[in-house]
Amino acid sequence: MSIAMSCKGLELLHSQSSSTSSTSSTFSTSFTSSASSTSFTSSACTLLSSSEVPFLPSLSSKRRRDEDAEMKIDIEDSKDSDVNDETSCEQMIISKRTRFSRSRSAMDFWAMQPRVTVTTITGGKETGRTNGLLKDALFCNPTALVHVADEGITFVTDPLNENIRCIHHHGGEGRGGCVTTLRDLINPRPHILLFLPKEYQSDDRYLLFASWTAIFSISKDGKHIKQLVGILPLLPGYADGVGDMVAFHNISGMVIDSLGRIVMSDRYNHRIRRMVIEKDTFTVTTIAGNGNGNYVDHENPLLASFLYPRTLCVDDKDNIFVVDSGNHCIRRIDHASGVVTTFAGNGTEACKDGNVQEASFTSPLAIIWEHNTKSLFVSDLYSIRRISILGSVMTIAGVREHGCVNGDGLLTRFNTVTSMAIERVEYYSPDWITCVLDLVHFSRWPPGVSDIVFDYLQNVISLILADTNNSQIRRLLISSSSL
């Protein structure tokens, strides 16, 4: 969402409402960057420090008006010699509003249930391998996906159909989006996907995909495939090294860090491994796990134990978060020291929300990192969970039973979500929202106008999910507008 557009919209609303206000207000604004990284300054505002938690929900219009009425009553009751006119009263409202915004920004956004809506993007109630319009396309147990936001395309592995599919969200047949096949792949059969940032792409290296025992690159048009590491035909094993000297036993997740290194979970070897790309040389080493299927945290990562690790992700500092599915928890590998710790989950098989030490997971399968909110999203078999920066686990969609139901939050049903990707994020920083709060009250906009402004300023996260056993690709939309 364009911030420049937001600025113009605010100025227009202000000009339209100025005729109804008895006192004119002057303000100056300046914007930099985009909605995900915004600074906003105003003569009527006191900005929040950048160290505060970077996610603040917009307030519902009714609750905001009620609070402002209470504020004004309090101010009227406490008037003294320093508060003797309407302007001073308004300034006290601004001050109180700013303090309220500061306290809200220091709270966990997810302490209250946001609005979560689930819809189906494509895939029907039955399995198949039909391409075409989104409403007509069919899949057969899709297992992994990656979303390329710049192109509006989601790539999906459809292993039982032995191919990689493309979902074109904003074009193709009927303009409403369509599904095509990037490449049919009988051997190797694709299970895991990874999109390479532009700086790591080449003519024959656009996506990486993995079978159980090897990793391959594929070109953007799907015509060129190259084996990078591992052994074909299907020969599971364990060996570090270069090229076809490397052996895996069920590659279950891949992620790329800020240095371009590919981090992988080797599920049945109970290890986390890393591939370094140097021109056309691909070297694999083990970075964590001793190979014993167990549950052991350790300062030495090679002495730590995992039990059937699945997908993984990295945060902004290249710390690695691993879905340790067999141990029903999320593990963390520190980037600087390599120390392996339990980040969330108590090791018991259950679905319990709460702080990260007390929460429990049923069978976590997929994980992604969202850097604006500093959040982890985890698919826990039939539900979607969120781990906040403040150390709390919350179920935001689905319950501990399978099904296929769209709708709102906990009323929805899934059947084994094995992969997730971030489609888009519309994010307003606490600085931005606090200043708009102040600006609205300082400028004395009518309630109807302020309602429009606050409905416009909402934080949104959109996730794309591979609902494997429902053979559907679904969208989970999280919005703060319901608060």
Coordinates of C-alpha atoms in Angstrom, one line a residue:
M1 CA 0.0 0.0 0.0
S2 CA 1.5 3.3 -1.1
I3 CA 2.3 5.7 1.8
A4 CA 2.3 8.6 -0.6
M5 CA -1.3 7.7 -1.6
S6 CA -2.2 7.4 2.1
C7 CA -0.8 10.9 2.7
K8 CA -2.8 12.4 -0.1
G9 CA -5.9 10.6 1.1
L10 CA -5.5 12.0 4.6
E11 CA -5.0 15.6 3.3
L12 CA -8.1 15.2 1.1
L13 CA -10.2 14.0 4.0
H14 CA -8.8 16.8 6.2
S15 CA -9.7 19.4 3.6
Q16 CA -13.2 18.1 3.2
S17 CA -13.8 18.1 7.0
S18 CA -12.2 21.5 7.7
S19 CA -15.4 23.3 6.8
T20 CA -17.2 21.6 9.7
S21 CA -14.5 22.4 12.2
S22 CA -14.5 25.8 14.0
T23 CA -10.8 25.7 14.5
S24 CA -8.3 25.1 11.7
S25 CA -5.2 23.0 12.3
T26 CA -1.9 23.1 10.6
F27 CA 0.4 20.1 10.4
S28 CA 3.4 19.0 8.4
T29 CA 4.2 15.5 7.3
S30 CA 7.0 13.7 5.7
F31 CA 7.2 10.1 4.6
T32 CA 10.0 7.8 3.7
S33 CA 10.3 4.2 2.4
S34 CA 7.2 1.9 2.1
A35 CA 4.5 0.7 4.3
S36 CA 6.6 -2.0 5.8
S37 CA 9.3 0.4 6.8
T38 CA 7.7 3.8 7.5
S39 CA 8.7 6.9 9.3
F40 CA 6.1 9.7 9.8
T41 CA 6.7 13.0 11.5
S42 CA 4.2 15.6 12.6
S43 CA 4.2 18.8 14.6
A44 CA 1.2 17.4 16.5
C45 CA 2.8 14.0 17.3
T46 CA 5.3 12.5 19.7
L47 CA 6.9 9.5 18.0
L48 CA 7.5 6.2 19.6
S49 CA 11.0 4.9 20.0
S50 CA 12.1 2.2 17.4
S51 CA 12.8 -0.2 20.2
E52 CA 9.1 -0.8 21.0
V53 CA 7.3 -3.8 19.6
P54 CA 6.7 -3.1 15.9
F55 CA 3.1 -4.1 15.5
L56 CA 0.1 -2.0 16.7
P57 CA -3.5 -2.8 15.7
S58 CA -5.8 -0.1 14.6
L59 CA -8.7 0.4 17.1
S60 CA -12.3 -0.2 16.3
S61 CA -14.1 3.1 15.7
K62 CA -16.8 2.6 18.4
R63 CA -14.2 1.7 21.1
R64 CA -12.0 4.6 20.0
R65 CA -14.9 7.1 20.3
D66 CA -16.0 5.7 23.7
E67 CA -12.4 6.0 25.0
D68 CA -12.1 9.5 23.8
A69 CA -15.4 10.5 25.4
E70 CA -14.1 9.1 28.7
M71 CA -10.9 11.0 28.2
K72 CA -12.7 14.2 27.7
I73 CA -14.9 13.7 30.7
D74 CA -11.9 13.1 32.8
I75 CA -10.2 16.2 31.4
E76 CA -13.3 18.4 32.0
D77 CA -13.5 17.1 35.6
S78 CA -9.9 17.9 36.2
K79 CA -9.7 21.3 34.6
D80 CA -7.5 23.8 36.4
S81 CA -5.9 27.1 35.7
D82 CA -3.7 25.5 33.0
V83 CA -6.7 24.1 31.1
N84 CA -9.0 26.9 30.4
D85 CA -10.0 26.6 26.8
E86 CA -11.0 24.1 24.1
T87 CA -7.5 24.0 22.5
S88 CA -5.9 23.0 25.8
C89 CA -8.5 20.4 26.3
E90 CA -7.8 18.9 22.8
Q91 CA -4.1 19.0 23.5
M92 CA -4.7 16.9 26.7
I93 CA -6.7 14.4 24.6
I94 CA -3.7 14.2 22.2
S95 CA -1.3 13.6 25.1
K96 CA -3.5 10.9 26.6
R97 CA -4.0 9.3 23.2
T98 CA -0.2 9.2 22.7
R99 CA 0.3 7.6 26.1
F100 CA -2.4 5.1 25.3
S101 CA -0.8 4.3 21.9
R102 CA 2.6 3.8 23.6
S103 CA 1.2 1.4 26.1
R104 CA -0.7 -0.5 23.3
S105 CA 2.5 -0.7 21.2
A106 CA 4.3 -2.4 24.1
M107 CA 1.7 -5.1 24.3
D108 CA 1.6 -8.2 22.2
F109 CA -0.7 -7.6 19.2
W110 CA -1.8 -11.2 19.4
A111 CA -2.9 -11.1 23.0
M112 CA -6.3 -10.5 21.5
Q113 CA -7.7 -12.6 18.7
P114 CA -7.3 -10.9 15.3
R115 CA -9.7 -11.5 12.5
V116 CA -8.6 -14.6 10.5
T117 CA -10.3 -15.6 7.3
V118 CA -9.6 -18.8 5.2
T119 CA -10.6 -19.2 1.6
T120 CA -9.7 -21.7 -1.2
I121 CA -7.5 -20.4 -4.0
T122 CA -7.6 -23.4 -6.2
G123 CA -8.2 -27.2 -6.1
G124 CA -11.5 -29.1 -5.8
K125 CA -13.1 -31.6 -3.5
E126 CA -11.6 -34.4 -5.6
T127 CA -8.0 -35.1 -6.8
G128 CA -6.8 -34.8 -10.3
R129 CA -4.2 -33.1 -12.5
T130 CA -6.4 -30.6 -14.4
N131 CA -4.9 -27.3 -15.4
G132 CA -7.0 -24.2 -16.4
L133 CA -8.9 -21.6 -14.4
L134 CA -8.4 -21.5 -10.7
K135 CA -11.9 -22.8 -10.0
D136 CA -11.4 -25.8 -12.4
A137 CA -7.8 -26.9 -11.5
L138 CA -7.2 -30.1 -9.6
F139 CA -4.2 -31.3 -7.6
C140 CA -3.3 -34.6 -5.9
N141 CA -1.8 -34.1 -2.5
P142 CA 0.4 -31.1 -3.1
T143 CA 3.3 -31.1 -0.6
A144 CA 5.3 -27.8 -1.0
L145 CA 5.0 -24.4 -2.4
V146 CA 6.9 -21.1 -2.8
H147 CA 5.4 -17.7 -3.7
V148 CA 7.2 -15.2 -6.0
A149 CA 5.5 -12.0 -5.1
D150 CA 7.0 -9.9 -7.9
E151 CA 5.5 -12.1 -10.5
G152 CA 2.3 -13.1 -8.7
I153 CA 3.1 -16.8 -9.2
T154 CA 3.0 -19.7 -6.7
F155 CA 5.0 -22.8 -7.6
V156 CA 3.6 -26.0 -6.2
T157 CA 5.1 -29.6 -6.0
D158 CA 2.5 -32.1 -7.0
P159 CA 4.4 -35.4 -6.4
L160 CA 1.7 -37.9 -7.0
N161 CA 1.0 -36.2 -10.3
E162 CA 4.8 -36.2 -10.8
N163 CA 5.1 -32.5 -11.7
I164 CA 5.6 -28.9 -10.6
R165 CA 2.6 -26.7 -11.1
C166 CA 2.3 -22.9 -11.5
I167 CA -0.5 -20.8 -10.0
H168 CA -0.8 -17.5 -11.9
H169 CA -2.8 -15.3 -9.5
H170 CA -3.3 -12.3 -11.7
G171 CA -3.5 -13.3 -15.2
G172 CA -3.9 -16.1 -17.7
E173 CA -7.1 -17.6 -18.8
G174 CA -10.1 -15.4 -18.0
R175 CA -7.9 -12.8 -16.2
G176 CA -8.9 -14.3 -12.9
G177 CA -5.9 -16.5 -12.7
C178 CA -5.0 -20.0 -13.9
V179 CA -2.9 -23.1 -13.2
T180 CA -0.3 -24.5 -15.6
T181 CA 2.4 -27.1 -15.4
L182 CA 6.0 -26.0 -15.2
R183 CA 7.5 -29.4 -15.8
D184 CA 6.5 -33.1 -15.6
L185 CA 9.0 -35.0 -13.4
I186 CA 8.7 -38.8 -13.2
N187 CA 12.2 -39.4 -11.9
P188 CA 13.2 -37.5 -9.8
R189 CA 9.8 -36.9 -8.2
P190 CA 9.7 -33.4 -6.6
H191 CA 8.8 -33.1 -2.9
I192 CA 10.4 -29.9 -1.6
L193 CA 10.8 -26.5 -3.3
L194 CA 13.0 -23.4 -2.8
F195 CA 12.9 -20.1 -4.7
L196 CA 16.3 -18.5 -5.2
P197 CA 16.7 -14.7 -4.9
K198 CA 17.8 -13.0 -8.0
E199 CA 21.5 -12.7 -6.9
Y200 CA 21.7 -16.5 -6.8
Q201 CA 19.9 -17.3 -10.0
S202 CA 21.4 -18.3 -13.3
D203 CA 20.1 -19.4 -16.7
D204 CA 19.5 -22.9 -15.5
R205 CA 19.0 -22.1 -11.8
Y206 CA 15.7 -20.4 -10.8
L207 CA 14.2 -22.9 -8.4
L208 CA 15.6 -25.7 -6.4
F209 CA 13.6 -28.8 -5.8
A210 CA 14.4 -31.9 -3.8
S211 CA 13.5 -35.6 -4.1
W212 CA 14.0 -37.9 -1.1
T213 CA 17.8 -38.2 -1.8
A214 CA 19.0 -35.4 -4.1
I215 CA 18.7 -31.7 -4.9
F216 CA 18.2 -30.3 -8.3
S217 CA 18.0 -26.9 -10.0
I218 CA 15.4 -26.0 -12.6
S219 CA 15.2 -23.1 -15.1
K220 CA 12.5 -20.5 -15.0
D221 CA 10.8 -22.0 -18.1
G222 CA 11.2 -25.5 -16.8
K223 CA 13.2 -26.8 -19.7
H224 CA 16.5 -27.2 -18.0
I225 CA 17.2 -29.4 -15.0
K226 CA 20.5 -30.1 -13.3
Q227 CA 21.4 -32.4 -10.4
L228 CA 23.4 -30.5 -7.8
V229 CA 24.0 -33.0 -5.0
G230 CA 22.8 -36.4 -3.9
I231 CA 22.4 -39.9 -5.4
L232 CA 19.9 -41.2 -8.0
P233 CA 18.2 -43.6 -8.3
L234 CA 16.7 -43.7 -4.8
L235 CA 19.6 -44.7 -2.6
P236 CA 19.1 -43.3 0.9
G237 CA 22.2 -42.9 3.1
Y238 CA 24.3 -40.3 5.0
A239 CA 27.4 -38.7 3.7
D240 CA 28.8 -35.1 3.6
G241 CA 30.9 -34.0 0.6
V242 CA 30.6 -32.6 -2.9
G243 CA 28.2 -33.4 -5.7
D244 CA 27.1 -37.0 -6.1
M245 CA 29.3 -38.0 -3.1
V246 CA 26.6 -36.6 -0.8
A247 CA 23.9 -38.9 0.6
F248 CA 20.5 -38.0 2.2
H249 CA 17.6 -39.9 3.6
N250 CA 14.4 -37.9 3.0
I251 CA 15.1 -34.2 2.5
S252 CA 12.1 -32.6 4.2
G253 CA 12.8 -28.8 4.2
M254 CA 15.0 -26.2 2.5
V255 CA 15.6 -22.5 3.3
I256 CA 18.2 -20.0 2.1
D257 CA 20.0 -17.7 4.6
S258 CA 21.3 -14.1 4.0
L259 CA 24.6 -15.5 2.7
G260 CA 23.0 -17.6 0.1
R261 CA 23.7 -20.9 1.9
I262 CA 21.0 -23.6 1.6
V263 CA 20.0 -25.1 5.0
M264 CA 18.2 -28.5 4.8
S265 CA 16.5 -30.9 7.2
D266 CA 17.5 -34.5 6.6
R267 CA 14.6 -36.2 8.2
Y268 CA 15.5 -39.9 8.7
N269 CA 19.1 -39.0 9.4
H270 CA 17.8 -36.7 12.2
R271 CA 20.2 -34.0 11.1
I272 CA 20.3 -30.4 9.9
R273 CA 22.7 -29.9 6.9
R274 CA 24.0 -27.0 4.9
M275 CA 24.9 -26.6 1.2
V276 CA 27.3 -23.9 0.1
I277 CA 27.3 -22.9 -3.5
E278 CA 30.5 -21.7 -5.1
K279 CA 30.1 -21.2 -8.8
D280 CA 29.3 -24.8 -10.0
T281 CA 30.6 -26.5 -6.8
F282 CA 28.0 -27.6 -4.2
T283 CA 29.4 -28.7 -0.8
V284 CA 27.2 -30.2 1.9
T285 CA 28.1 -30.4 5.6
T286 CA 26.2 -31.3 8.8
I287 CA 25.7 -28.3 11.1
A288 CA 23.5 -29.9 13.8
G289 CA 22.3 -33.3 15.0
N290 CA 24.2 -36.4 16.0
G291 CA 22.0 -38.8 14.0
N292 CA 20.4 -40.4 17.1
G293 CA 16.7 -39.9 17.0
N294 CA 16.3 -38.3 20.4
Y295 CA 15.6 -35.0 22.2
V296 CA 18.7 -33.3 23.4
D297 CA 19.6 -29.6 23.5
H298 CA 23.3 -28.9 23.6
E299 CA 25.9 -26.2 23.3
N300 CA 27.7 -28.2 20.7
P301 CA 25.3 -28.5 17.8
L302 CA 26.8 -31.8 16.6
L303 CA 25.9 -33.4 20.0
A304 CA 22.3 -32.2 19.9
S305 CA 19.6 -34.6 18.9
F306 CA 16.5 -34.2 16.7
L307 CA 13.7 -36.7 16.0
Y308 CA 12.4 -36.5 12.4
P309 CA 13.0 -32.8 11.7
R310 CA 10.8 -31.4 9.0
T311 CA 10.7 -27.9 7.6
L312 CA 12.8 -25.0 8.8
C313 CA 13.2 -21.2 8.4
V314 CA 15.6 -18.5 9.3
D315 CA 15.0 -15.1 11.0
D316 CA 16.6 -11.7 10.2
K317 CA 19.8 -12.7 12.0
D318 CA 20.1 -16.1 10.3
N319 CA 19.1 -18.0 13.4
I320 CA 17.5 -21.3 12.3
F321 CA 14.1 -22.5 13.5
V322 CA 13.5 -26.2 13.0
V323 CA 10.2 -28.1 13.2
D324 CA 11.2 -31.1 15.3
S325 CA 8.1 -33.1 14.5
G326 CA 8.9 -36.2 16.4
N327 CA 9.5 -34.2 19.6
H328 CA 6.4 -32.0 19.1
C329 CA 8.4 -28.8 19.5
I330 CA 10.2 -26.0 17.7
R331 CA 14.0 -26.0 18.1
R332 CA 16.4 -23.0 17.5
I333 CA 20.0 -23.1 16.3
D334 CA 21.8 -19.9 17.2
H335 CA 23.6 -18.4 14.2
A336 CA 26.6 -17.1 16.1
S337 CA 27.3 -20.0 18.6
G338 CA 25.5 -22.9 17.0
V339 CA 23.8 -23.7 20.4
V340 CA 20.7 -25.8 20.0
T341 CA 17.8 -25.0 22.3
T342 CA 14.0 -25.6 22.5
F343 CA 12.3 -22.4 21.4
A344 CA 8.6 -23.5 21.8
G345 CA 6.8 -26.5 23.0
N346 CA 7.1 -28.7 26.1
G347 CA 7.6 -32.0 24.2
T348 CA 4.2 -33.4 24.8
E349 CA 1.7 -34.2 22.0
A350 CA -1.2 -31.8 22.5
C351 CA -2.6 -28.6 21.2
K352 CA -2.2 -26.1 24.0
D353 CA -1.7 -22.3 23.7
G354 CA 0.3 -20.2 26.2
N355 CA 3.8 -19.1 26.7
V356 CA 6.5 -20.9 24.7
Q357 CA 7.6 -23.1 27.7
E358 CA 4.1 -24.3 28.5
A359 CA 2.6 -24.5 25.0
S360 CA 2.4 -27.9 23.3
F361 CA 2.1 -29.0 19.7
T362 CA 0.4 -32.0 18.1
S363 CA 2.5 -32.7 15.0
P364 CA 4.1 -29.5 13.7
L365 CA 4.8 -29.8 9.9
A366 CA 5.7 -26.4 8.4
I367 CA 7.1 -23.1 9.7
I368 CA 7.7 -19.6 8.2
W369 CA 9.2 -16.3 9.6
E370 CA 7.4 -13.0 9.1
H371 CA 10.0 -10.2 9.7
N372 CA 7.7 -7.2 10.1
T373 CA 5.9 -8.7 13.1
K374 CA 8.9 -10.8 14.2
S375 CA 6.5 -13.8 14.2
L376 CA 6.7 -17.5 13.5
F377 CA 3.7 -19.2 11.9
V378 CA 3.5 -23.0 12.4
S379 CA 1.2 -25.5 10.8
D380 CA 0.4 -28.0 13.5
L381 CA -1.3 -30.8 11.5
Y382 CA -4.9 -29.5 11.4
S383 CA -4.4 -26.0 12.8
I384 CA -2.3 -22.9 12.2
R385 CA -0.4 -21.5 15.2
R386 CA 1.5 -18.3 15.7
I387 CA 4.5 -17.7 18.0
S388 CA 5.0 -14.0 18.9
I389 CA 8.0 -11.9 19.7
L390 CA 6.9 -11.8 23.3
G391 CA 7.0 -15.5 23.6
S392 CA 3.4 -16.6 23.4
V393 CA 1.8 -19.4 21.2
M394 CA -1.7 -18.8 19.9
T395 CA -3.9 -20.9 17.6
I396 CA -5.4 -18.6 15.0
A397 CA -7.1 -21.0 12.6
G398 CA -8.4 -24.6 12.7
V399 CA -8.7 -27.0 15.6
R400 CA -7.5 -30.5 16.5
E401 CA -9.7 -32.3 14.0
H402 CA -9.5 -32.5 10.2
G403 CA -11.9 -31.3 7.6
C404 CA -12.3 -28.8 4.8
V405 CA -14.1 -25.7 5.9
N406 CA -13.5 -22.1 4.9
G407 CA -14.6 -19.2 7.0
D408 CA -13.4 -17.4 10.1
G409 CA -10.5 -18.4 12.4
L410 CA -11.3 -21.4 14.7
L411 CA -14.3 -22.3 12.7
T412 CA -12.2 -23.4 9.7
R413 CA -10.9 -26.9 9.1
F414 CA -7.7 -28.2 7.4
N415 CA -6.3 -31.6 6.6
T416 CA -2.5 -31.6 7.0
V417 CA -1.0 -28.3 5.9
T418 CA 2.6 -29.3 4.9
S419 CA 3.8 -26.0 3.5
M420 CA 3.2 -22.2 3.8
A421 CA 4.4 -19.1 2.1
I422 CA 3.9 -15.4 2.7
E423 CA 1.9 -13.8 -0.1
R424 CA 1.8 -10.2 1.0
V425 CA 2.1 -8.0 4.1
E426 CA 0.5 -4.5 4.6
Y427 CA 2.1 -3.2 7.7
Y428 CA 2.0 0.2 9.5
S429 CA 4.6 0.8 12.2
P430 CA 3.6 2.1 15.7
D431 CA 5.1 5.5 14.8
W432 CA 2.8 5.8 11.8
I433 CA -0.4 4.8 13.6
T434 CA 0.4 6.9 16.7
C435 CA 0.8 10.0 14.6
V436 CA -2.4 9.4 12.7
L437 CA -4.2 8.9 16.0
D438 CA -2.9 12.3 17.1
L439 CA -3.5 13.9 13.8
V440 CA -7.2 12.8 13.7
H441 CA -7.9 14.3 17.1
F442 CA -5.8 17.4 16.6
S443 CA -7.6 18.2 13.3
R444 CA -11.1 17.6 14.8
W445 CA -12.3 15.4 12.0
P446 CA -16.0 14.3 12.3
P447 CA -16.4 10.8 13.6
G448 CA -17.5 9.5 10.2
V449 CA -14.3 10.7 8.5
S450 CA -12.1 9.3 11.3
D451 CA -13.9 5.9 10.9
I452 CA -12.9 5.8 7.3
V453 CA -9.3 6.6 8.1
F454 CA -9.0 3.9 10.7
D455 CA -10.8 1.3 8.6
Y456 CA -8.2 2.1 5.9
L457 CA -5.2 1.7 8.2
Q458 CA -5.1 -2.0 9.0
N459 CA -2.3 -4.4 9.3
V460 CA -2.7 -7.4 7.0
I461 CA -0.8 -10.7 6.5
S462 CA -1.7 -13.1 3.8
L463 CA -0.4 -16.6 3.8
I464 CA -0.7 -19.3 1.1
L465 CA -1.1 -22.9 2.4
A466 CA -0.7 -26.3 0.8
D467 CA -3.6 -28.3 2.4
T468 CA -2.2 -31.6 1.3
N469 CA -4.8 -34.2 2.2
N470 CA -7.6 -31.8 0.9
S471 CA -5.6 -31.4 -2.4
Q472 CA -6.2 -27.6 -2.2
I473 CA -4.2 -24.5 -2.2
R474 CA -5.7 -22.1 0.3
R475 CA -5.3 -18.5 1.6
L476 CA -5.2 -17.4 5.2
L477 CA -5.8 -13.7 5.7
I478 CA -5.0 -12.1 9.1
S479 CA -6.3 -8.6 9.8
S480 CA -6.2 -6.3 12.8
S481 CA -9.3 -4.4 11.7
S482 CA -11.5 -6.4 14.1
L483 CA -9.8 -5.1 17.2

